[in-house]
Every structure is written in C-alpha cells, then in structure tokens.
Amino acid sequence: MNTTEFQQNLTDEFCYPDNNNSCTKRFQRSSGHVFLFFLLSCISVTTVLLNLLVIISISHFKQLHTPTNLLIMSLAVADLLVGLIVMPVNILDLIDSCWYLGKTMCALYPVLNYISVSASAGSLVFIAVDRYIAVSNPLFYSTRMTICKTSFFISLTWSCAILYNILFYLFNGHLLHPDMINKCVGECVVVQTHAASMIDLFVSFIGPCFAMLFLYLRIFKVARYQVKSINALECDNAHGRGVKSVKNKAVKTLGIVIFVYLSCWIPYYLNSMYVQSLSSMSLVWIVLNWLIYINSSVNPLIYAIFYPWFRASVKFIVTCRIFQASSSKFNLFPEPF
C-alpha cells in the first residue's frame, strides 16, 4: 500500500475529512451493524405505515369521527412523528456515530424528540379519561365528551408538550448552547443531569402513570360492578352479552395499552434515578430510547387486534376503495356495537 492510499484510508475514518477538528467514526461496518440498521429501519417504516393507516382511517371515514377516535388519532400523530423524524435521525446518528445535520438541528432535535413522546403520553391520559367517562356514565357521555371538548383537550396536550420541552432544554442549556459538550465537529451530545432527570421523572412519567393507573382501576371497578348488576338481573340475552362484551373490551384494551406503555418507559426512568449523568452517546441511552420509540410501533397493533373498525378500514385503504365516491360513508360496523 502506498502513502497516498494509506492517507486516504485514514481520512475516511473522520466524519468530515476536510476538517482538522472533525470527530472520528466510532463504528466499523460489519454484518452485525448492517443487520441492526436494517432492523431499525424496518421498525421505523412499519411505525410510519401503521400510524398512517390509523390517521387516514379516522380522518376519512365519517363513522369514525367520535371523541374517542380523535384522541386515538392524536396519539397516532405523535407516534407518526416518532417513526418519521425521531427514528430516522437516530439511525443516521448510529451509522457511524457522526452528526451531519448541523448545530441548529442538534439544538432542536431533542426538543422535537420529546415533544412527540410527551404528546403521546398526554394522549394516553386523555384516552383513559374518555374511557372512564364512557364506562362510568354512559348515558351522559355524549354531553360530557363532545368533539369540541375533545379538540380542546388535544390542543392542550400538544401545547403543554411543546412548552414543557422547550423550557426543559432551555434551562438545561442545550437549546442555546448545543455544542457546549461537543469535543469535535460532527458530534451532538445531550447530557442530562441527575437533577433534571428527577424533575422529568415526576412531570413526564410519575404524573401520567399515576393518572392512567388511577383511572384504569376506577374503570375496572365500575365495569366489574356493572357486569355483576347485569348478572344479578339475569340479563342473559343478546343485549346483556353485548354490554358485558363492551365493558370487558374497554378494560382489556386500556389495560394492555397502559401495560405496554409502562414496560417501555420504566427501564429508562429507573436508569435515570440511579445514574448521575446520562450521555446521549452512551449505549444505555441508545437502548433505552429505542425501547420508548418501539412503543409508538406497538400502539397501532393493539388497535388492529381489538378494534374491528380498524381492520375493516385497512381493507378499504389497501384495496384503494377509499377513492370511490362516497367512500367516507362506508359502514365499518356490520354488527351492532
């Protein structure tokens, strides 16, 4: 190997070969890394497609324009942003540990990242509130949960998510000085102190989780009482079985959504409680963040399993029948619900 070829191989190890202050690439291309990037890319594409199906279904079919489904669509929008923006940027950063998106995106990316995950958590809380009202006071549900009120709740969720994350990274210093920790060009490191992690623990995790668990326990208690009342009245007809089925499905679906949410988030916040300073370049940070992101992929699958309207709408979308005249008025509930 001559001197020129040797120097070329050396310069190929830098993020920016023409910059003397450039960072070096930490990861070597191997079959294991190629498989990892392919797997993460598939997760990102799947997340985008599944959440797009949810958004198109609810926005297109008039039969799905209900307060509950608007909250589900808000959750799907947050999950879509995770798959469309957050995951690809993470994959790009993992390819060779180089940041190619510049200083401005380095400052904004963590904010955009956690706006989506915060909005997702807020949407789950309001979905739990909606289900609690529907189960505990079904006769007054239509007056208490209207499209207008639900739209206000959705706006409130996103406004709080945006405001909180901007203030969090503003006081953390990263938003104004994204390169204060960077040691070289081509690096974007976000360091979250233990104090900031504890504040975020209570605001972003303990608060929403307490609300969801409290509401779920109330829903379970009310649903069990109502099912016992139906059995006591010997209402063993089709209507009685239908009521019990609706109650059980509401409890089961919300329970699975909350269980998946806790399973994805608990490892991250447990780690933040015991680690004094967590760098965005650490392997632990990468694994725990991707566990949170995968939650955005799982939510649409839960709807596909438990909601017949989603499976019916997907068939219309995949077969392109939504382009037919008056397709928005198609019946997605062939049986009474």
Tab-separated table of C-alpha atoms in Angstrom:
chain	number	residue	atom	x	y	z
A	1	MET	CA	0.000	0.000	0.000
A	2	ASN	CA	1.498	3.363	-0.997
A	3	THR	CA	1.464	6.531	1.115
A	4	THR	CA	-1.467	8.139	-0.732
A	5	GLU	CA	-3.718	5.100	-0.248
A	6	PHE	CA	-2.728	4.911	3.428
A	7	GLN	CA	-3.610	8.578	3.980
A	8	GLN	CA	-6.931	8.110	2.175
A	9	ASN	CA	-7.867	5.241	4.494
A	10	LEU	CA	-7.030	7.450	7.467
A	11	THR	CA	-9.162	10.366	6.257
A	12	ASP	CA	-12.088	8.021	5.638
A	13	GLU	CA	-12.253	7.452	9.432
A	14	PHE	CA	-13.236	11.085	10.090
A	15	CYS	CA	-16.762	12.465	9.916
A	16	TYR	CA	-15.519	15.453	7.902
A	17	PRO	CA	-12.215	14.532	6.196
A	18	ASP	CA	-11.538	18.165	5.187
A	19	ASN	CA	-11.859	19.483	8.758
A	20	ASN	CA	-8.956	19.076	11.167
A	21	ASN	CA	-11.352	19.317	14.151
A	22	SER	CA	-13.611	16.548	12.841
A	23	CYS	CA	-14.711	13.655	15.025
A	24	THR	CA	-13.663	10.127	14.189
A	25	LYS	CA	-16.135	7.408	13.295
A	26	ARG	CA	-16.571	5.027	16.179
A	27	PHE	CA	-18.372	2.155	14.488
A	28	GLN	CA	-16.883	-0.183	11.909
A	29	ARG	CA	-19.124	-1.577	9.194
A	30	SER	CA	-19.831	-5.230	9.911
A	31	SER	CA	-22.572	-7.732	9.192
A	32	GLY	CA	-23.912	-7.216	12.728
A	33	HIS	CA	-24.174	-3.466	12.294
A	34	VAL	CA	-25.762	-3.826	8.856
A	35	PHE	CA	-28.394	-6.147	10.315
A	36	LEU	CA	-29.031	-3.720	13.196
A	37	PHE	CA	-29.516	-0.760	10.852
A	38	PHE	CA	-31.787	-2.829	8.606
A	39	LEU	CA	-33.868	-3.935	11.598
A	40	LEU	CA	-34.211	-0.401	12.971
A	41	SER	CA	-35.106	0.910	9.512
A	42	CYS	CA	-37.859	-1.697	9.224
A	43	ILE	CA	-39.198	-0.652	12.629
A	44	SER	CA	-39.228	2.988	11.504
A	45	VAL	CA	-41.044	2.247	8.231
A	46	THR	CA	-43.542	-0.034	9.995
A	47	THR	CA	-44.249	2.638	12.606
A	48	VAL	CA	-44.950	5.226	9.907
A	49	LEU	CA	-47.200	2.935	7.856
A	50	LEU	CA	-49.257	1.644	10.790
A	51	ASN	CA	-49.876	5.084	12.262
A	52	LEU	CA	-50.676	6.494	8.824
A	53	LEU	CA	-53.356	3.818	8.486
A	54	VAL	CA	-54.862	4.906	11.807
A	55	ILE	CA	-54.802	8.596	10.831
A	56	ILE	CA	-56.255	8.007	7.353
A	57	SER	CA	-58.954	5.722	8.736
A	58	ILE	CA	-60.189	8.150	11.380
A	59	SER	CA	-59.921	11.268	9.221
A	60	HIS	CA	-61.553	9.717	6.106
A	61	PHE	CA	-64.485	7.676	7.407
A	62	LYS	CA	-67.236	9.825	8.917
A	63	GLN	CA	-68.406	6.929	11.034
A	64	LEU	CA	-65.155	7.189	12.984
A	65	HIS	CA	-65.486	10.894	13.787
A	66	THR	CA	-66.022	10.368	17.514
A	67	PRO	CA	-64.318	11.933	20.556
A	68	THR	CA	-62.551	8.670	21.400
A	69	ASN	CA	-61.177	8.242	17.893
A	70	LEU	CA	-59.975	11.858	17.792
A	71	LEU	CA	-57.858	11.091	20.860
A	72	ILE	CA	-56.588	7.939	19.192
A	73	MET	CA	-55.683	9.967	16.101
A	74	SER	CA	-53.785	12.457	18.280
A	75	LEU	CA	-51.818	9.549	19.705
A	76	ALA	CA	-51.208	8.236	16.184
A	77	VAL	CA	-49.898	11.644	15.046
A	78	ALA	CA	-47.409	11.680	17.923
A	79	ASP	CA	-46.355	8.115	17.122
A	80	LEU	CA	-46.091	9.016	13.424
A	81	LEU	CA	-43.622	11.798	14.236
A	82	VAL	CA	-41.541	9.302	16.180
A	83	GLY	CA	-41.357	6.977	13.197
A	84	LEU	CA	-40.977	9.739	10.609
A	85	ILE	CA	-38.436	12.020	12.315
A	86	VAL	CA	-37.071	10.633	15.570
A	87	MET	CA	-36.226	7.109	14.450
A	88	PRO	CA	-34.537	8.044	11.111
A	89	VAL	CA	-32.337	10.671	12.802
A	90	ASN	CA	-31.313	8.131	15.433
A	91	ILE	CA	-30.494	5.584	12.739
A	92	LEU	CA	-28.464	8.183	10.826
A	93	ASP	CA	-26.566	9.018	14.003
A	94	LEU	CA	-25.900	5.339	14.723
A	95	ILE	CA	-24.469	4.538	11.286
A	96	ASP	CA	-21.024	5.857	12.151
A	97	SER	CA	-21.699	7.982	15.279
A	98	CYS	CA	-21.385	11.193	13.252
A	99	TRP	CA	-23.821	14.123	13.358
A	100	TYR	CA	-24.298	15.552	9.869
A	101	LEU	CA	-27.369	17.746	10.471
A	102	GLY	CA	-25.620	20.825	11.831
A	103	LYS	CA	-25.688	22.871	15.022
A	104	THR	CA	-29.284	24.108	14.678
A	105	MET	CA	-30.752	20.630	14.320
A	106	CYS	CA	-28.545	19.470	17.188
A	107	ALA	CA	-30.285	22.074	19.346
A	108	LEU	CA	-33.806	21.338	18.092
A	109	TYR	CA	-33.739	17.572	17.733
A	110	PRO	CA	-34.039	16.642	21.451
A	111	VAL	CA	-36.916	19.110	21.761
A	112	LEU	CA	-38.745	17.641	18.740
A	113	ASN	CA	-37.949	14.165	20.029
A	114	TYR	CA	-39.567	14.572	23.419
A	115	ILE	CA	-42.432	16.735	22.208
A	116	SER	CA	-43.676	13.687	20.317
A	117	VAL	CA	-43.212	11.265	23.203
A	118	SER	CA	-44.757	13.752	25.678
A	119	ALA	CA	-47.755	14.277	23.406
A	120	SER	CA	-48.084	10.504	23.169
A	121	ALA	CA	-48.177	10.204	26.969
A	122	GLY	CA	-50.675	13.054	27.262
A	123	SER	CA	-52.935	11.479	24.649
A	124	LEU	CA	-52.910	8.201	26.605
A	125	VAL	CA	-54.008	10.053	29.741
A	126	PHE	CA	-56.962	11.688	27.974
A	127	ILE	CA	-57.884	8.354	26.359
A	128	ALA	CA	-58.072	6.912	29.884
A	129	VAL	CA	-60.264	9.860	30.960
A	130	ASP	CA	-62.520	9.320	27.955
A	131	ARG	CA	-62.895	5.605	28.667
A	132	TYR	CA	-63.624	6.273	32.338
A	133	ILE	CA	-66.468	8.650	31.477
A	134	ALA	CA	-67.811	6.212	28.861
A	135	VAL	CA	-67.872	3.294	31.307
A	136	SER	CA	-68.968	5.099	34.474
A	137	ASN	CA	-71.573	7.454	32.936
A	138	PRO	CA	-72.579	6.080	29.527
A	139	LEU	CA	-75.883	7.979	29.481
A	140	PHE	CA	-74.150	11.353	29.907
A	141	TYR	CA	-71.105	10.553	27.771
A	142	SER	CA	-72.384	12.310	24.657
A	143	THR	CA	-72.861	15.568	26.563
A	144	ARG	CA	-69.650	15.417	28.589
A	145	MET	CA	-67.344	14.361	25.771
A	146	THR	CA	-68.085	16.328	22.624
A	147	ILE	CA	-65.960	16.882	19.542
A	148	CYS	CA	-65.348	20.471	20.640
A	149	LYS	CA	-64.196	19.486	24.139
A	150	THR	CA	-62.017	16.710	22.778
A	151	SER	CA	-60.367	19.096	20.323
A	152	PHE	CA	-59.612	21.416	23.240
A	153	PHE	CA	-58.041	18.548	25.209
A	154	ILE	CA	-55.901	17.605	22.214
A	155	SER	CA	-54.747	21.204	21.763
A	156	LEU	CA	-53.962	21.393	25.468
A	157	THR	CA	-51.933	18.163	25.303
A	158	TRP	CA	-49.760	19.353	22.424
A	159	SER	CA	-49.372	22.881	23.843
A	160	CYS	CA	-48.184	21.531	27.194
A	161	ALA	CA	-45.818	19.094	25.484
A	162	ILE	CA	-44.274	21.856	23.369
A	163	LEU	CA	-43.990	24.361	26.232
A	164	TYR	CA	-42.565	21.872	28.738
A	165	ASN	CA	-39.862	20.509	26.451
A	166	ILE	CA	-38.785	23.940	25.221
A	167	LEU	CA	-38.422	25.164	28.813
A	168	PHE	CA	-36.711	21.931	29.897
A	169	TYR	CA	-33.958	22.133	27.280
A	170	LEU	CA	-33.761	25.907	27.628
A	171	PHE	CA	-32.911	25.707	31.330
A	172	ASN	CA	-30.772	22.631	30.685
A	173	GLY	CA	-28.625	24.835	28.442
A	174	HIS	CA	-28.708	22.599	25.391
A	175	LEU	CA	-31.174	24.692	23.388
A	176	LEU	CA	-28.981	27.808	23.495
A	177	HIS	CA	-25.590	26.073	23.541
A	178	PRO	CA	-25.923	22.727	21.780
A	179	ASP	CA	-22.171	22.412	21.291
A	180	MET	CA	-21.056	23.133	24.856
A	181	ILE	CA	-20.288	19.438	25.476
A	182	ASN	CA	-19.139	18.588	21.963
A	183	LYS	CA	-15.411	17.927	21.714
A	184	CYS	CA	-15.189	17.946	17.912
A	185	VAL	CA	-17.083	18.782	14.722
A	186	GLY	CA	-19.637	16.097	13.850
A	187	GLU	CA	-20.784	15.415	17.388
A	188	CYS	CA	-24.118	16.203	19.057
A	189	VAL	CA	-24.115	15.219	22.705
A	190	VAL	CA	-27.012	15.865	25.053
A	191	VAL	CA	-26.143	15.477	28.730
A	192	GLN	CA	-28.997	15.322	31.201
A	193	THR	CA	-28.058	15.929	34.813
A	194	HIS	CA	-29.453	13.868	37.674
A	195	ALA	CA	-31.486	16.825	38.958
A	196	ALA	CA	-33.047	17.388	35.526
A	197	SER	CA	-33.770	13.665	35.238
A	198	MET	CA	-35.606	13.674	38.568
A	199	ILE	CA	-37.731	16.657	37.533
A	200	ASP	CA	-38.554	14.969	34.244
A	201	LEU	CA	-39.302	11.754	36.140
A	202	PHE	CA	-42.169	13.369	38.056
A	203	VAL	CA	-43.507	15.532	35.212
A	204	SER	CA	-43.271	13.105	32.289
A	205	PHE	CA	-43.628	9.713	33.951
A	206	ILE	CA	-44.960	9.549	37.515
A	207	GLY	CA	-47.722	12.105	36.854
A	208	PRO	CA	-49.136	10.498	33.667
A	209	CYS	CA	-48.680	6.976	35.045
A	210	PHE	CA	-50.460	7.799	38.294
A	211	ALA	CA	-53.355	9.320	36.348
A	212	MET	CA	-53.615	6.342	33.965
A	213	LEU	CA	-53.365	3.717	36.706
A	214	PHE	CA	-55.901	5.532	38.906
A	215	LEU	CA	-58.389	5.834	36.046
A	216	TYR	CA	-57.816	2.245	34.950
A	217	LEU	CA	-58.508	0.931	38.450
A	218	ARG	CA	-61.674	3.027	38.581
A	219	ILE	CA	-62.743	1.724	35.166
A	220	PHE	CA	-62.101	-1.846	36.269
A	221	LYS	CA	-64.099	-1.341	39.458
A	222	VAL	CA	-67.054	0.264	37.680
A	223	ALA	CA	-67.062	-2.300	34.868
A	224	ARG	CA	-66.975	-5.214	37.316
A	225	TYR	CA	-69.842	-3.698	39.305
A	226	GLN	CA	-71.927	-3.168	36.173
A	227	VAL	CA	-71.296	-6.725	34.952
A	228	LYS	CA	-72.376	-8.067	38.354
A	229	SER	CA	-75.525	-5.940	38.165
A	230	ILE	CA	-76.342	-7.381	34.754
A	231	ASN	CA	-75.844	-10.921	36.043
A	232	ALA	CA	-77.993	-10.194	39.106
A	233	LEU	CA	-80.831	-9.062	36.872
A	234	GLU	CA	-80.424	-12.266	34.855
A	235	CYS	CA	-79.976	-10.200	31.721
A	236	ASP	CA	-78.652	-13.144	29.776
A	237	ASN	CA	-79.936	-12.007	26.420
A	238	ALA	CA	-78.078	-10.664	23.382
A	239	HIS	CA	-78.117	-7.107	24.728
A	240	GLY	CA	-76.759	-8.204	28.087
A	241	ARG	CA	-73.944	-10.174	26.498
A	242	GLY	CA	-73.182	-7.193	24.260
A	243	VAL	CA	-72.959	-4.814	27.224
A	244	LYS	CA	-70.616	-7.172	29.076
A	245	SER	CA	-68.513	-7.578	25.953
A	246	VAL	CA	-68.151	-3.793	25.532
A	247	LYS	CA	-67.183	-3.333	29.186
A	248	ASN	CA	-64.653	-6.161	29.101
A	249	LYS	CA	-63.142	-4.912	25.836
A	250	ALA	CA	-62.762	-1.373	27.198
A	251	VAL	CA	-60.984	-2.640	30.314
A	252	LYS	CA	-58.808	-5.105	28.406
A	253	THR	CA	-57.733	-2.688	25.660
A	254	LEU	CA	-56.873	0.154	28.016
A	255	GLY	CA	-55.089	-2.268	30.345
A	256	ILE	CA	-52.875	-3.561	27.528
A	257	VAL	CA	-52.083	-0.025	26.302
A	258	ILE	CA	-51.025	1.039	29.818
A	259	PHE	CA	-49.037	-2.174	30.392
A	260	VAL	CA	-47.102	-1.701	27.145
A	261	TYR	CA	-46.507	1.962	27.963
A	262	LEU	CA	-45.113	1.138	31.412
A	263	SER	CA	-42.956	-1.685	30.039
A	264	CYS	CA	-41.340	0.692	27.542
A	265	TRP	CA	-40.826	3.626	29.895
A	266	ILE	CA	-39.962	2.108	33.288
A	267	PRO	CA	-36.398	0.975	32.297
A	268	TYR	CA	-35.494	4.491	31.109
A	269	TYR	CA	-36.655	6.241	34.263
A	270	LEU	CA	-35.263	3.578	36.603
A	271	ASN	CA	-31.885	4.155	34.999
A	272	SER	CA	-32.239	7.945	35.266
A	273	MET	CA	-32.835	7.609	39.029
A	274	TYR	CA	-29.543	5.833	39.680
A	275	VAL	CA	-27.219	7.303	37.043
A	276	GLN	CA	-25.858	10.743	37.920
A	277	SER	CA	-25.255	11.880	34.327
A	278	LEU	CA	-26.517	10.129	31.198
A	279	SER	CA	-24.922	10.995	27.859
A	280	SER	CA	-26.831	10.679	24.596
A	281	MET	CA	-23.808	8.883	23.084
A	282	SER	CA	-23.856	6.045	25.633
A	283	LEU	CA	-25.091	2.603	24.656
A	284	VAL	CA	-27.508	2.586	27.607
A	285	TRP	CA	-29.117	5.826	26.390
A	286	ILE	CA	-29.499	4.432	22.870
A	287	VAL	CA	-31.109	1.156	24.006
A	288	LEU	CA	-33.500	2.810	26.474
A	289	ASN	CA	-34.584	5.459	23.970
A	290	TRP	CA	-35.295	2.865	21.311
A	291	LEU	CA	-37.400	0.938	23.810
A	292	ILE	CA	-39.505	4.086	24.202
A	293	TYR	CA	-39.719	4.564	20.442
A	294	ILE	CA	-40.939	0.994	19.922
A	295	ASN	CA	-43.997	1.896	21.998
A	296	SER	CA	-45.079	4.026	19.027
A	297	SER	CA	-44.956	0.929	16.832
A	298	VAL	CA	-46.991	-1.219	19.195
A	299	ASN	CA	-49.965	1.106	19.762
A	300	PRO	CA	-51.453	0.668	16.233
A	301	LEU	CA	-51.063	-3.110	16.568
A	302	ILE	CA	-53.204	-3.004	19.712
A	303	TYR	CA	-55.939	-1.218	17.772
A	304	ALA	CA	-55.664	-3.743	14.937
A	305	ILE	CA	-56.180	-6.618	17.355
A	306	PHE	CA	-59.025	-5.184	19.438
A	307	TYR	CA	-60.873	-2.783	17.105
A	308	PRO	CA	-62.825	-4.308	14.202
A	309	TRP	CA	-63.282	-0.863	12.611
A	310	PHE	CA	-59.525	-0.554	12.138
A	311	ARG	CA	-59.263	-3.902	10.353
A	312	ALA	CA	-62.245	-3.003	8.143
A	313	SER	CA	-60.857	0.436	7.274
A	314	VAL	CA	-57.435	-1.011	6.440
A	315	LYS	CA	-59.069	-3.319	3.891
A	316	PHE	CA	-60.720	-0.335	2.209
A	317	ILE	CA	-57.433	1.611	2.206
A	318	VAL	CA	-55.240	-1.226	0.932
A	319	THR	CA	-57.686	-2.087	-1.844
A	320	CYS	CA	-57.917	1.644	-2.780
A	321	ARG	CA	-61.683	1.644	-2.271
A	322	ILE	CA	-61.386	4.895	-0.333
A	323	PHE	CA	-61.029	6.655	-3.699
A	324	GLN	CA	-64.563	5.662	-4.660
A	325	ALA	CA	-67.358	8.189	-4.487
A	326	SER	CA	-68.974	8.427	-1.051
A	327	SER	CA	-66.384	6.048	0.401
A	328	SER	CA	-66.285	8.196	3.538
A	329	LYS	CA	-69.790	6.925	4.321
A	330	PHE	CA	-68.895	3.230	4.167
A	331	ASN	CA	-70.222	1.160	7.077
A	332	LEU	CA	-67.339	-0.157	9.176
A	333	PHE	CA	-69.599	-1.753	11.780
A	334	PRO	CA	-71.547	-4.568	10.122
A	335	GLU	CA	-72.780	-5.656	13.533
A	336	PRO	CA	-74.305	-3.531	16.322
A	337	PHE	CA	-71.729	-2.172	18.699
